[in-house]
Amino acid sequence: MSMDLDDAPVSIGSISQQPQQTHATILCCNCGAPIDGTTAANALCYDCVKLTVDISQGVQREATLHNCRDCDRWLLPPNSWVSASLESRELLALCLKKLRGLNKVRVVDASFVWTEPHSRRIKVKLTVQDSVQDGVVLQQAFEIVYVIAGQQCPECAKSYTANVWRASVQVRQKVDHKRSFLHLEQLILKHGAHRETLNIKEAKDGIDFFFSAKNQAEKFVDFLNSVMPVKVKHSSELISMDSHTMKKSYKFTSSAEIVPVCKDDLVALPIKLAKQCGNISPLLLCHKIGTSVYLMDPQTLQTTDISSPIYWRAPFHPLADARELVEFVVMDIDSTGQSKGKWHLGEATVARASDLGVNDKTYFTRTHLGHLLQPGDSAMGYMLTGTNFNNQEYDAIEASNQYSAFIPDVVLVKKHYPRRRRNRNRNWKLKRMDKDEGELLPKKADQARLDQEYELFLQDVEEDEELRQAMALYKNEKRRSEEEMSVAETDDGDDGEVPHVNMEELLDDFDELTMQDA
């Protein structure tokens, strides 16, 4: 075994002596602090390294995020569009993927820095680490600014091009008013069921919704079944076929027909169906529309619900709708002590408001509004005495010995709040869908009727708390002029009894606030 003489230890007798290792201490070339010369690089201490070395030098400090304003999705290069809310984990991951040079350092922490919503800027605070010399790891924090740029995604671009849809849902209701569609519109807006639509178009007796894929239309049909009693039919149309590969292209259409019964409608059930529903009186009042038609007997407070399959096996039409309501004045009312939920049964003597000062004719009726009405109040109801209804079910009730004696003279529906101001300045508002009216532009007379129906719908929202819970109401930030404010102050006493919406129930309209700030 050979050994190099230069590497061999020096021996004196039987004692071997190893060479002593010494640590050289030098001074920092910047501040003069003593440092270990064997480990220090560039003759700098740790504090001077932090001041002079920038480990984030290769990381991009500014970037651009592309956002589609129609569907509110973000572009993930090269061609993917993802959904992510502001300050979410998904958006933070997208921001980090957009940075160049981030693979050269180690990311320790990343978080959002608050910015103004209208600034179109997103700030991210990054904390990174990197080794700058042997045994020295440097950590540094800095901010990155992202500029939000608008860019339309391919799906939204198709919505502005004709004949690109692959599936459509035709929603129809065979009635002469738009009350159900106004209610359905608010449900769609609250749950965002219209976000995947390419186009929304007005049609006769309804609305058409167009989608780019069949599964999106099926999802919308499932939503309709969860909020309205509907009957759905499906059909398909062959567009093209490749004879070599046998690939076929179809357009799918779903027809959803809504039950033609609305809230506050007077209904005459078929006698056979009334007996199947707990032997309830066939002359009922519709108090709510949900997944079923919810009916109530205002004389006994007995309730029942008719599901969509049961209705379409034996369909019936409303005897009278809200447009035929008549104003009555309560002359006297007594409570019977019977109650069910929010209703209290009472016996009332009423007179038609148009008969006051003309004759002294009064009518006796039992009503579910015993807790709301007082002598002198006004109520809206249906006049049955002296009214001819072209309805087979009502004729069968009149001809029946069992039910003809229980037909009331008047059916009260709801309390009437006189509004002396035609256009009340509300502190809340409802959003509307952007619909393509096409060739169905309403005439001036039709537009006045539509505005009146919408005003009646807003009044129902004010008066019915249960109806408001299913909608999204927003704060109305539009300030009134001094003249309107003075008129409102003089008229507040006149409309004092009119129900108002509490500010706690309202949501902030961020879109409107952003436009005002901009």
Short mmCIF file of C-alpha atoms in Angstrom, two decimals:
data_model
loop_
_atom_site.label_atom_id
_atom_site.label_comp_id
_atom_site.label_asym_id
_atom_site.label_seq_id
_atom_site.Cartn_x
_atom_site.Cartn_y
_atom_site.Cartn_z
CA MET A 1 0.00 0.00 0.00
CA SER A 2 1.61 3.22 -1.09
CA MET A 3 1.16 6.62 0.53
CA ASP A 4 2.08 10.02 -0.69
CA LEU A 5 4.71 11.59 1.51
CA ASP A 6 3.17 15.01 1.29
CA ASP A 7 -0.11 13.71 2.68
CA ALA A 8 1.42 11.57 5.43
CA PRO A 9 1.20 12.90 8.99
CA VAL A 10 4.40 14.08 10.66
CA SER A 11 5.46 11.54 13.35
CA ILE A 12 7.60 12.32 16.38
CA GLY A 13 8.19 9.13 18.28
CA SER A 14 4.86 7.43 18.66
CA ILE A 15 2.77 10.66 18.54
CA SER A 16 1.17 11.81 15.25
CA GLN A 17 0.26 15.49 14.80
CA GLN A 18 -2.72 16.57 12.53
CA PRO A 19 -2.70 19.99 10.80
CA GLN A 20 -4.80 22.58 12.67
CA GLN A 21 -7.83 24.16 10.81
CA THR A 22 -8.14 27.89 11.35
CA HIS A 23 -11.17 30.14 10.47
CA ALA A 24 -10.17 33.27 8.64
CA THR A 25 -12.15 36.32 9.77
CA ILE A 26 -12.49 39.15 7.27
CA LEU A 27 -14.35 42.42 7.21
CA CYS A 28 -17.39 43.14 5.03
CA CYS A 29 -16.35 45.27 2.10
CA ASN A 30 -19.52 47.35 2.40
CA CYS A 31 -20.14 48.02 6.10
CA GLY A 32 -16.96 46.67 7.78
CA ALA A 33 -18.70 44.05 9.90
CA PRO A 34 -16.58 40.94 10.73
CA ILE A 35 -17.65 37.86 8.74
CA ASP A 36 -16.37 34.33 8.13
CA GLY A 37 -14.12 34.52 5.12
CA THR A 38 -14.41 30.81 4.29
CA THR A 39 -18.17 30.98 3.67
CA ALA A 40 -18.80 34.58 2.69
CA ALA A 41 -19.15 35.24 -1.03
CA ASN A 42 -18.18 38.58 -2.52
CA ALA A 43 -16.98 39.64 0.97
CA LEU A 44 -20.49 40.79 2.02
CA CYS A 45 -22.31 40.24 5.29
CA TYR A 46 -25.91 38.95 5.42
CA ASP A 47 -27.41 42.40 5.98
CA CYS A 48 -25.56 43.81 2.99
CA VAL A 49 -26.61 40.84 0.89
CA LYS A 50 -30.25 41.66 1.61
CA LEU A 51 -29.68 45.26 0.55
CA THR A 52 -27.71 44.59 -2.62
CA VAL A 53 -29.01 41.29 -3.99
CA ASP A 54 -32.48 41.16 -5.62
CA ILE A 55 -33.66 37.57 -6.03
CA SER A 56 -36.88 38.72 -7.72
CA GLN A 57 -35.04 40.37 -10.57
CA GLY A 58 -36.08 37.77 -13.13
CA VAL A 59 -39.72 37.66 -12.07
CA GLN A 60 -42.25 39.63 -14.09
CA ARG A 61 -43.70 42.58 -12.12
CA GLU A 62 -46.63 43.44 -14.41
CA ALA A 63 -48.98 41.18 -16.37
CA THR A 64 -52.33 41.25 -18.15
CA LEU A 65 -55.42 39.17 -17.35
CA HIS A 66 -58.07 38.77 -20.04
CA ASN A 67 -61.66 38.71 -18.80
CA CYS A 68 -64.87 38.13 -20.74
CA ARG A 69 -67.44 40.65 -19.54
CA ASP A 70 -70.39 38.63 -20.84
CA CYS A 71 -69.77 35.37 -18.96
CA ASP A 72 -67.22 36.71 -16.41
CA ARG A 73 -64.63 34.04 -17.22
CA TRP A 74 -60.83 34.36 -17.42
CA LEU A 75 -58.47 33.32 -20.20
CA LEU A 76 -56.04 30.53 -19.31
CA PRO A 77 -53.48 30.38 -22.13
CA PRO A 78 -53.54 29.19 -24.73
CA ASN A 79 -57.28 28.73 -25.37
CA SER A 80 -59.00 27.74 -22.13
CA TRP A 81 -61.56 29.89 -20.31
CA VAL A 82 -62.11 29.23 -16.60
CA SER A 83 -64.60 30.61 -14.08
CA ALA A 84 -63.13 32.21 -10.98
CA SER A 85 -64.46 34.82 -8.59
CA LEU A 86 -62.37 37.73 -7.35
CA GLU A 87 -59.83 36.89 -4.61
CA SER A 88 -60.46 33.16 -5.00
CA ARG A 89 -57.94 30.33 -4.99
CA GLU A 90 -58.68 29.63 -8.65
CA LEU A 91 -57.92 33.22 -9.67
CA LEU A 92 -54.73 33.24 -7.57
CA ALA A 93 -53.52 30.08 -9.34
CA LEU A 94 -54.29 31.69 -12.69
CA CYS A 95 -52.30 34.79 -11.70
CA LEU A 96 -49.25 32.73 -10.75
CA LYS A 97 -49.36 30.80 -14.02
CA LYS A 98 -49.22 34.08 -15.95
CA LEU A 99 -45.82 35.10 -14.46
CA ARG A 100 -42.56 34.51 -16.30
CA GLY A 101 -39.44 33.68 -14.33
CA LEU A 102 -41.27 32.32 -11.31
CA ASN A 103 -39.65 28.90 -11.76
CA LYS A 104 -36.25 30.34 -10.83
CA VAL A 105 -37.23 30.98 -7.21
CA ARG A 106 -39.23 29.17 -4.54
CA VAL A 107 -42.68 30.64 -3.77
CA VAL A 108 -43.34 30.74 -0.03
CA ASP A 109 -46.59 32.73 0.14
CA ALA A 110 -49.03 34.48 -2.20
CA SER A 111 -52.04 36.64 -1.31
CA PHE A 112 -54.27 39.32 -2.81
CA VAL A 113 -53.91 43.02 -1.99
CA TRP A 114 -57.21 44.93 -1.92
CA THR A 115 -57.85 47.28 -4.83
CA GLU A 116 -60.79 49.43 -5.89
CA PRO A 117 -63.37 47.38 -7.84
CA HIS A 118 -63.52 49.92 -10.69
CA SER A 119 -59.75 50.26 -11.05
CA ARG A 120 -59.49 47.17 -13.31
CA ARG A 121 -56.35 46.22 -11.39
CA ILE A 122 -55.49 43.14 -9.31
CA LYS A 123 -52.50 43.16 -6.96
CA VAL A 124 -50.82 40.01 -5.64
CA LYS A 125 -48.22 40.01 -2.87
CA LEU A 126 -45.56 37.29 -3.40
CA THR A 127 -42.99 36.02 -0.92
CA VAL A 128 -40.11 34.07 -2.52
CA GLN A 129 -36.89 32.43 -1.34
CA ASP A 130 -33.59 31.70 -3.12
CA SER A 131 -30.04 30.70 -2.22
CA VAL A 132 -27.59 33.54 -2.89
CA GLN A 133 -24.42 31.93 -1.50
CA ASP A 134 -23.30 28.86 0.40
CA GLY A 135 -25.48 28.51 3.48
CA VAL A 136 -27.31 31.81 2.92
CA VAL A 137 -31.01 31.73 1.86
CA LEU A 138 -32.61 35.08 1.13
CA GLN A 139 -36.38 35.75 1.41
CA GLN A 140 -38.04 38.69 -0.28
CA ALA A 141 -41.62 40.01 -0.63
CA PHE A 142 -42.89 42.16 -3.49
CA GLU A 143 -46.13 43.07 -5.30
CA ILE A 144 -47.25 42.23 -8.81
CA VAL A 145 -49.86 44.31 -10.65
CA TYR A 146 -52.26 42.66 -13.09
CA VAL A 147 -54.21 44.78 -15.57
CA ILE A 148 -57.68 43.39 -16.43
CA ALA A 149 -58.29 43.61 -20.17
CA GLY A 150 -61.59 42.79 -21.84
CA GLN A 151 -61.66 39.99 -24.37
CA GLN A 152 -64.69 38.11 -25.65
CA CYS A 153 -64.61 34.34 -25.30
CA PRO A 154 -65.58 32.18 -28.31
CA GLU A 155 -68.84 31.05 -26.67
CA CYS A 156 -70.01 34.61 -26.12
CA ALA A 157 -68.88 35.58 -29.60
CA LYS A 158 -71.26 32.97 -30.96
CA SER A 159 -74.17 34.68 -29.25
CA TYR A 160 -73.80 37.60 -31.68
CA THR A 161 -73.82 35.30 -34.69
CA ALA A 162 -77.01 33.80 -36.08
CA ASN A 163 -77.68 30.06 -36.37
CA VAL A 164 -74.88 28.84 -34.13
CA TRP A 165 -77.05 27.40 -31.36
CA ARG A 166 -77.33 23.65 -30.93
CA ALA A 167 -80.14 23.46 -28.36
CA SER A 168 -83.06 25.68 -27.43
CA VAL A 169 -85.72 25.74 -24.72
CA GLN A 170 -89.07 27.27 -25.62
CA VAL A 171 -90.92 28.40 -22.49
CA ARG A 172 -94.63 29.03 -23.05
CA GLN A 173 -97.72 29.83 -21.02
CA LYS A 174 -101.12 30.19 -22.66
CA VAL A 175 -102.37 33.22 -20.76
CA ASP A 176 -103.03 36.85 -21.70
CA HIS A 177 -100.60 38.40 -19.21
CA LYS A 178 -96.91 38.18 -18.27
CA ARG A 179 -97.17 37.72 -14.49
CA SER A 180 -95.66 34.23 -14.45
CA PHE A 181 -92.81 35.26 -16.74
CA LEU A 182 -92.00 38.25 -14.54
CA HIS A 183 -91.74 35.90 -11.58
CA LEU A 184 -89.74 33.34 -13.57
CA GLU A 185 -87.38 36.06 -14.77
CA GLN A 186 -86.44 36.98 -11.20
CA LEU A 187 -85.88 33.33 -10.28
CA ILE A 188 -83.59 32.87 -13.29
CA LEU A 189 -81.60 35.99 -12.40
CA LYS A 190 -81.19 35.03 -8.76
CA HIS A 191 -79.89 31.53 -9.53
CA GLY A 192 -77.91 32.56 -12.62
CA ALA A 193 -79.63 29.96 -14.81
CA HIS A 194 -79.22 32.15 -17.92
CA ARG A 195 -75.44 32.47 -17.86
CA GLU A 196 -74.82 29.76 -20.47
CA THR A 197 -77.36 31.09 -22.94
CA LEU A 198 -76.25 32.34 -26.34
CA ASN A 199 -79.37 34.42 -26.82
CA ILE A 200 -82.72 35.11 -25.13
CA LYS A 201 -85.49 36.01 -27.52
CA GLU A 202 -89.04 37.16 -26.99
CA ALA A 203 -91.68 34.97 -28.64
CA LYS A 204 -95.44 34.83 -28.76
CA ASP A 205 -96.78 33.61 -25.38
CA GLY A 206 -93.27 33.08 -24.01
CA ILE A 207 -89.49 33.28 -24.28
CA ASP A 208 -86.91 31.24 -26.21
CA PHE A 209 -83.53 30.38 -24.66
CA PHE A 210 -80.70 29.29 -26.97
CA PHE A 211 -77.65 27.24 -25.90
CA SER A 212 -74.47 25.99 -27.56
CA ALA A 213 -74.76 22.43 -26.20
CA LYS A 214 -77.52 19.96 -25.42
CA ASN A 215 -76.44 19.40 -21.80
CA GLN A 216 -76.77 23.13 -21.10
CA ALA A 217 -80.38 23.07 -22.30
CA GLU A 218 -81.09 19.97 -20.19
CA LYS A 219 -79.65 21.74 -17.16
CA PHE A 220 -81.97 24.71 -17.79
CA VAL A 221 -84.98 22.39 -18.14
CA ASP A 222 -84.09 20.81 -14.78
CA PHE A 223 -84.07 24.29 -13.28
CA LEU A 224 -87.53 25.01 -14.71
CA ASN A 225 -88.85 21.79 -13.17
CA SER A 226 -87.46 22.84 -9.80
CA VAL A 227 -89.24 26.21 -9.70
CA MET A 228 -92.36 25.92 -11.88
CA PRO A 229 -94.96 23.24 -12.72
CA VAL A 230 -94.14 22.58 -16.38
CA LYS A 231 -94.70 19.95 -19.04
CA VAL A 232 -91.66 19.33 -21.24
CA LYS A 233 -91.47 17.82 -24.73
CA HIS A 234 -88.23 17.12 -26.60
CA SER A 235 -87.54 17.04 -30.33
CA SER A 236 -84.49 17.01 -32.61
CA GLU A 237 -83.75 18.12 -36.16
CA LEU A 238 -81.04 16.67 -38.38
CA ILE A 239 -78.78 19.42 -39.75
CA SER A 240 -76.07 17.54 -41.59
CA MET A 241 -74.61 14.05 -42.00
CA ASP A 242 -71.27 12.81 -43.31
CA SER A 243 -71.94 9.75 -45.45
CA HIS A 244 -68.34 8.53 -45.11
CA THR A 245 -67.99 8.67 -41.33
CA MET A 246 -71.74 8.57 -40.57
CA LYS A 247 -71.37 11.52 -38.22
CA LYS A 248 -74.60 13.44 -37.73
CA SER A 249 -75.28 16.93 -36.44
CA TYR A 250 -78.56 17.74 -34.71
CA LYS A 251 -80.34 20.72 -33.28
CA PHE A 252 -82.34 19.91 -30.15
CA THR A 253 -85.47 21.74 -29.02
CA SER A 254 -87.29 21.41 -25.69
CA SER A 255 -90.76 22.85 -25.26
CA ALA A 256 -91.68 23.70 -21.66
CA GLU A 257 -95.30 24.69 -21.09
CA ILE A 258 -96.09 26.34 -17.77
CA VAL A 259 -99.36 25.58 -16.02
CA PRO A 260 -101.78 28.41 -16.98
CA VAL A 261 -102.64 29.16 -13.35
CA CYS A 262 -101.06 32.11 -11.53
CA LYS A 263 -101.01 33.47 -8.01
CA ASP A 264 -104.34 35.04 -6.85
CA ASP A 265 -106.31 33.25 -9.59
CA LEU A 266 -109.77 31.86 -8.81
CA VAL A 267 -109.94 28.20 -9.80
CA ALA A 268 -112.86 25.82 -10.31
CA LEU A 269 -111.53 22.28 -9.92
CA PRO A 270 -113.21 19.30 -11.55
CA ILE A 271 -115.42 17.73 -8.89
CA LYS A 272 -113.74 14.34 -9.28
CA LEU A 273 -110.31 15.88 -8.73
CA ALA A 274 -111.57 17.88 -5.71
CA LYS A 275 -112.79 14.68 -4.06
CA GLN A 276 -109.41 13.06 -4.66
CA CYS A 277 -107.70 16.02 -2.94
CA GLY A 278 -109.19 15.39 0.49
CA ASN A 279 -112.78 16.18 -0.54
CA ILE A 280 -111.95 19.89 -0.69
CA SER A 281 -114.37 22.46 -2.06
CA PRO A 282 -113.89 22.75 -5.86
CA LEU A 283 -113.99 26.58 -5.77
CA LEU A 284 -110.47 27.52 -4.63
CA LEU A 285 -107.98 30.36 -4.59
CA CYS A 286 -104.38 29.94 -5.80
CA HIS A 287 -102.14 31.41 -3.09
CA LYS A 288 -98.72 30.30 -4.43
CA ILE A 289 -97.00 28.81 -7.46
CA GLY A 290 -93.97 26.58 -6.91
CA THR A 291 -93.17 23.08 -8.06
CA SER A 292 -96.93 22.54 -7.73
CA VAL A 293 -100.07 24.67 -7.83
CA TYR A 294 -100.97 25.49 -4.22
CA LEU A 295 -104.68 26.07 -3.66
CA MET A 296 -106.74 27.15 -0.66
CA ASP A 297 -110.40 27.29 0.25
CA PRO A 298 -110.88 30.82 1.69
CA GLN A 299 -114.06 29.72 3.50
CA THR A 300 -112.51 26.85 5.49
CA LEU A 301 -108.70 27.47 5.19
CA GLN A 302 -108.31 23.94 3.81
CA THR A 303 -105.35 23.63 1.43
CA THR A 304 -104.19 21.26 -1.27
CA ASP A 305 -101.53 21.18 -3.96
CA ILE A 306 -101.77 19.94 -7.53
CA SER A 307 -98.51 18.63 -8.96
CA SER A 308 -97.64 18.98 -12.61
CA PRO A 309 -98.33 15.32 -13.61
CA ILE A 310 -101.73 15.41 -11.88
CA TYR A 311 -102.64 18.70 -13.52
CA TRP A 312 -101.81 17.59 -17.07
CA ARG A 313 -103.86 14.40 -16.64
CA ALA A 314 -106.94 16.54 -15.97
CA PRO A 315 -106.09 20.14 -17.00
CA PHE A 316 -108.28 23.04 -15.94
CA HIS A 317 -108.14 26.79 -16.55
CA PRO A 318 -108.57 29.62 -14.05
CA LEU A 319 -112.07 30.90 -13.55
CA ALA A 320 -110.85 34.50 -13.12
CA ASP A 321 -107.42 36.13 -12.92
CA ALA A 322 -106.01 39.20 -11.18
CA ARG A 323 -107.11 41.53 -13.97
CA GLU A 324 -110.75 40.93 -12.97
CA LEU A 325 -110.33 41.90 -9.32
CA VAL A 326 -112.91 44.34 -7.94
CA GLU A 327 -112.37 46.73 -5.03
CA PHE A 328 -114.58 46.17 -1.98
CA VAL A 329 -114.95 48.18 1.23
CA VAL A 330 -115.17 46.27 4.50
CA MET A 331 -118.23 47.39 6.45
CA ASP A 332 -117.88 44.92 9.34
CA ILE A 333 -115.70 41.90 10.13
CA ASP A 334 -115.63 39.37 12.98
CA SER A 335 -113.02 36.71 13.67
CA THR A 336 -114.15 33.08 14.02
CA GLY A 337 -111.07 32.10 16.00
CA GLN A 338 -109.98 29.58 13.38
CA SER A 339 -106.49 30.03 11.97
CA LYS A 340 -103.97 28.15 9.87
CA GLY A 341 -100.46 29.43 9.45
CA LYS A 342 -100.54 33.11 8.48
CA TRP A 343 -104.29 33.07 7.73
CA HIS A 344 -107.13 33.78 10.14
CA LEU A 345 -110.72 33.02 9.21
CA GLY A 346 -113.16 35.86 9.53
CA GLU A 347 -116.76 36.70 8.58
CA ALA A 348 -117.01 40.00 6.73
CA THR A 349 -119.73 42.24 5.36
CA VAL A 350 -118.46 44.11 2.32
CA ALA A 351 -119.80 46.51 -0.27
CA ARG A 352 -118.50 47.21 -3.73
CA ALA A 353 -116.55 50.46 -3.80
CA SER A 354 -118.33 51.59 -6.95
CA ASP A 355 -121.72 51.13 -5.22
CA LEU A 356 -120.96 53.50 -2.34
CA GLY A 357 -123.24 56.49 -2.61
CA VAL A 358 -125.34 54.75 -5.26
CA ASN A 359 -127.04 51.92 -3.36
CA ASP A 360 -126.80 50.18 0.00
CA LYS A 361 -126.19 46.66 -1.32
CA THR A 362 -123.81 44.62 0.84
CA TYR A 363 -122.47 41.07 0.64
CA PHE A 364 -121.58 38.55 3.32
CA THR A 365 -118.52 36.35 2.89
CA ARG A 366 -115.99 34.32 4.82
CA THR A 367 -112.39 35.27 4.20
CA HIS A 368 -108.89 34.17 5.16
CA LEU A 369 -107.86 37.82 5.75
CA GLY A 370 -109.42 38.13 9.19
CA HIS A 371 -106.13 39.29 10.73
CA LEU A 372 -105.50 42.03 8.16
CA LEU A 373 -108.85 43.67 7.53
CA GLN A 374 -110.60 46.19 9.74
CA PRO A 375 -113.90 48.05 9.18
CA GLY A 376 -113.24 50.76 6.64
CA ASP A 377 -110.38 48.95 4.89
CA SER A 378 -110.41 48.13 1.20
CA ALA A 379 -109.89 44.65 -0.24
CA MET A 380 -109.62 43.26 -3.75
CA GLY A 381 -111.81 40.29 -4.60
CA TYR A 382 -113.88 38.50 -7.21
CA MET A 383 -117.57 39.22 -7.68
CA LEU A 384 -119.42 35.94 -8.25
CA THR A 385 -123.02 37.10 -7.87
CA GLY A 386 -124.41 38.17 -11.21
CA THR A 387 -121.30 37.10 -13.12
CA ASN A 388 -121.46 34.61 -15.97
CA PHE A 389 -118.44 32.34 -16.37
CA ASN A 390 -117.87 30.37 -19.53
CA ASN A 391 -116.41 27.43 -17.62
CA GLN A 392 -117.59 23.82 -17.62
CA GLU A 393 -116.25 23.04 -14.15
CA TYR A 394 -118.06 26.05 -12.64
CA ASP A 395 -121.28 25.01 -14.38
CA ALA A 396 -120.90 21.54 -12.86
CA ILE A 397 -120.44 23.11 -9.40
CA GLU A 398 -123.62 25.16 -9.82
CA ALA A 399 -125.54 22.08 -10.95
CA SER A 400 -124.25 19.97 -8.04
CA ASN A 401 -126.49 19.69 -4.98
CA GLN A 402 -123.45 19.15 -2.77
CA TYR A 403 -121.50 22.29 -3.66
CA SER A 404 -123.94 24.80 -5.16
CA ALA A 405 -125.12 26.01 -1.75
CA PHE A 406 -121.54 26.89 -0.72
CA ILE A 407 -120.78 29.25 -3.61
CA PRO A 408 -120.08 32.66 -1.97
CA ASP A 409 -121.19 36.00 -3.31
CA VAL A 410 -117.70 37.48 -3.03
CA VAL A 411 -114.23 35.94 -2.72
CA LEU A 412 -111.73 38.34 -1.13
CA VAL A 413 -108.15 37.86 -2.32
CA LYS A 414 -105.92 40.49 -0.69
CA LYS A 415 -105.95 43.76 1.17
CA HIS A 416 -105.91 46.84 -1.03
CA TYR A 417 -103.54 49.70 -0.21
CA PRO A 418 -104.58 52.91 -2.00
CA ARG A 419 -101.60 54.52 -3.71
CA ARG A 420 -102.16 58.17 -4.51
CA ARG A 421 -98.89 58.47 -6.37
CA ARG A 422 -98.86 56.63 -9.67
CA ASN A 423 -95.07 56.27 -9.91
CA ARG A 424 -93.81 55.70 -6.40
CA ASN A 425 -90.10 56.30 -5.96
CA ARG A 426 -88.97 53.02 -4.37
CA ASN A 427 -85.74 52.51 -2.51
CA TRP A 428 -85.33 49.13 -4.23
CA LYS A 429 -85.37 47.74 -7.73
CA LEU A 430 -85.33 44.47 -9.66
CA LYS A 431 -82.94 43.55 -12.44
CA ARG A 432 -84.20 42.50 -15.88
CA MET A 433 -82.83 40.06 -18.42
CA ASP A 434 -81.44 41.31 -21.73
CA LYS A 435 -83.89 39.89 -24.24
CA ASP A 436 -83.96 40.18 -28.02
CA GLU A 437 -87.42 41.39 -28.90
CA GLY A 438 -86.85 40.88 -32.62
CA GLU A 439 -89.98 41.61 -34.64
CA LEU A 440 -92.22 41.51 -31.56
CA LEU A 441 -91.73 45.15 -30.64
CA PRO A 442 -94.76 46.18 -28.58
CA LYS A 443 -97.02 48.90 -29.82
CA LYS A 444 -97.70 51.98 -27.72
CA ALA A 445 -100.93 50.54 -26.27
CA ASP A 446 -99.27 47.18 -25.59
CA GLN A 447 -96.31 48.89 -23.93
CA ALA A 448 -98.66 50.74 -21.57
CA ARG A 449 -100.30 47.42 -20.66
CA LEU A 450 -96.91 45.79 -20.05
CA ASP A 451 -95.83 48.69 -17.83
CA GLN A 452 -99.04 48.37 -15.84
CA GLU A 453 -98.51 44.63 -15.39
CA TYR A 454 -94.95 45.24 -14.21
CA GLU A 455 -96.16 47.88 -11.73
CA LEU A 456 -98.73 45.43 -10.34
CA PHE A 457 -95.98 42.84 -10.04
CA LEU A 458 -93.82 45.28 -8.06
CA GLN A 459 -96.77 45.97 -5.77
CA ASP A 460 -97.17 42.22 -5.16
CA VAL A 461 -93.48 42.02 -4.26
CA GLU A 462 -93.93 44.83 -1.73
CA GLU A 463 -96.99 43.27 -0.13
CA ASP A 464 -95.90 39.60 -0.08
CA GLU A 465 -92.89 38.88 2.11
CA GLU A 466 -92.83 35.21 1.10
CA LEU A 467 -92.59 36.22 -2.55
CA ARG A 468 -89.64 38.54 -1.83
CA GLN A 469 -87.63 35.74 -0.24
CA ALA A 470 -87.37 33.96 -3.59
CA MET A 471 -85.98 37.05 -5.37
CA ALA A 472 -82.93 39.28 -5.27
CA LEU A 473 -83.83 42.90 -4.51
CA TYR A 474 -81.20 45.62 -4.98
CA LYS A 475 -80.76 49.09 -3.57
CA ASN A 476 -81.87 51.86 -5.86
CA GLU A 477 -78.96 54.33 -5.77
CA LYS A 478 -80.50 56.81 -8.19
CA ARG A 479 -80.97 60.09 -6.36
CA ARG A 480 -84.16 61.98 -6.81
CA SER A 481 -84.25 65.64 -7.74
CA GLU A 482 -85.23 68.30 -5.23
CA GLU A 483 -88.65 68.62 -6.82
CA GLU A 484 -89.29 64.87 -6.49
CA MET A 485 -88.02 64.93 -2.91
CA SER A 486 -90.43 67.74 -2.00
CA VAL A 487 -93.35 65.91 -3.62
CA ALA A 488 -92.39 62.72 -1.80
CA GLU A 489 -92.27 64.52 1.54
CA THR A 490 -95.79 65.90 1.04
CA ASP A 491 -97.14 62.51 -0.07
CA ASP A 492 -95.53 60.32 2.60
CA GLY A 493 -98.52 60.70 4.86
CA ASP A 494 -100.91 59.53 2.12
CA ASP A 495 -99.04 56.25 1.50
CA GLY A 496 -98.12 55.57 5.09
CA GLU A 497 -99.95 52.24 5.26
CA VAL A 498 -98.42 50.89 2.06
CA PRO A 499 -95.96 48.05 2.85
CA HIS A 500 -92.33 48.97 2.41
CA VAL A 501 -89.26 46.83 1.84
CA ASN A 502 -86.70 47.00 4.64
CA MET A 503 -83.18 48.07 3.74
CA GLU A 504 -81.82 44.92 5.42
CA GLU A 505 -83.43 42.83 2.66
CA LEU A 506 -81.70 44.72 -0.17
CA LEU A 507 -78.43 43.86 -1.91
CA ASP A 508 -75.83 46.28 -3.23
CA ASP A 509 -75.86 46.72 -6.97
CA PHE A 510 -72.11 46.65 -7.63
CA ASP A 511 -72.52 47.17 -11.37
CA GLU A 512 -74.32 50.47 -10.88
CA LEU A 513 -71.89 51.61 -8.17
CA THR A 514 -68.95 50.86 -10.45
CA MET A 515 -70.45 52.89 -13.30
CA GLN A 516 -71.13 55.84 -10.97
CA ASP A 517 -67.59 55.80 -9.59
CA ALA A 518 -66.10 55.56 -13.06
#
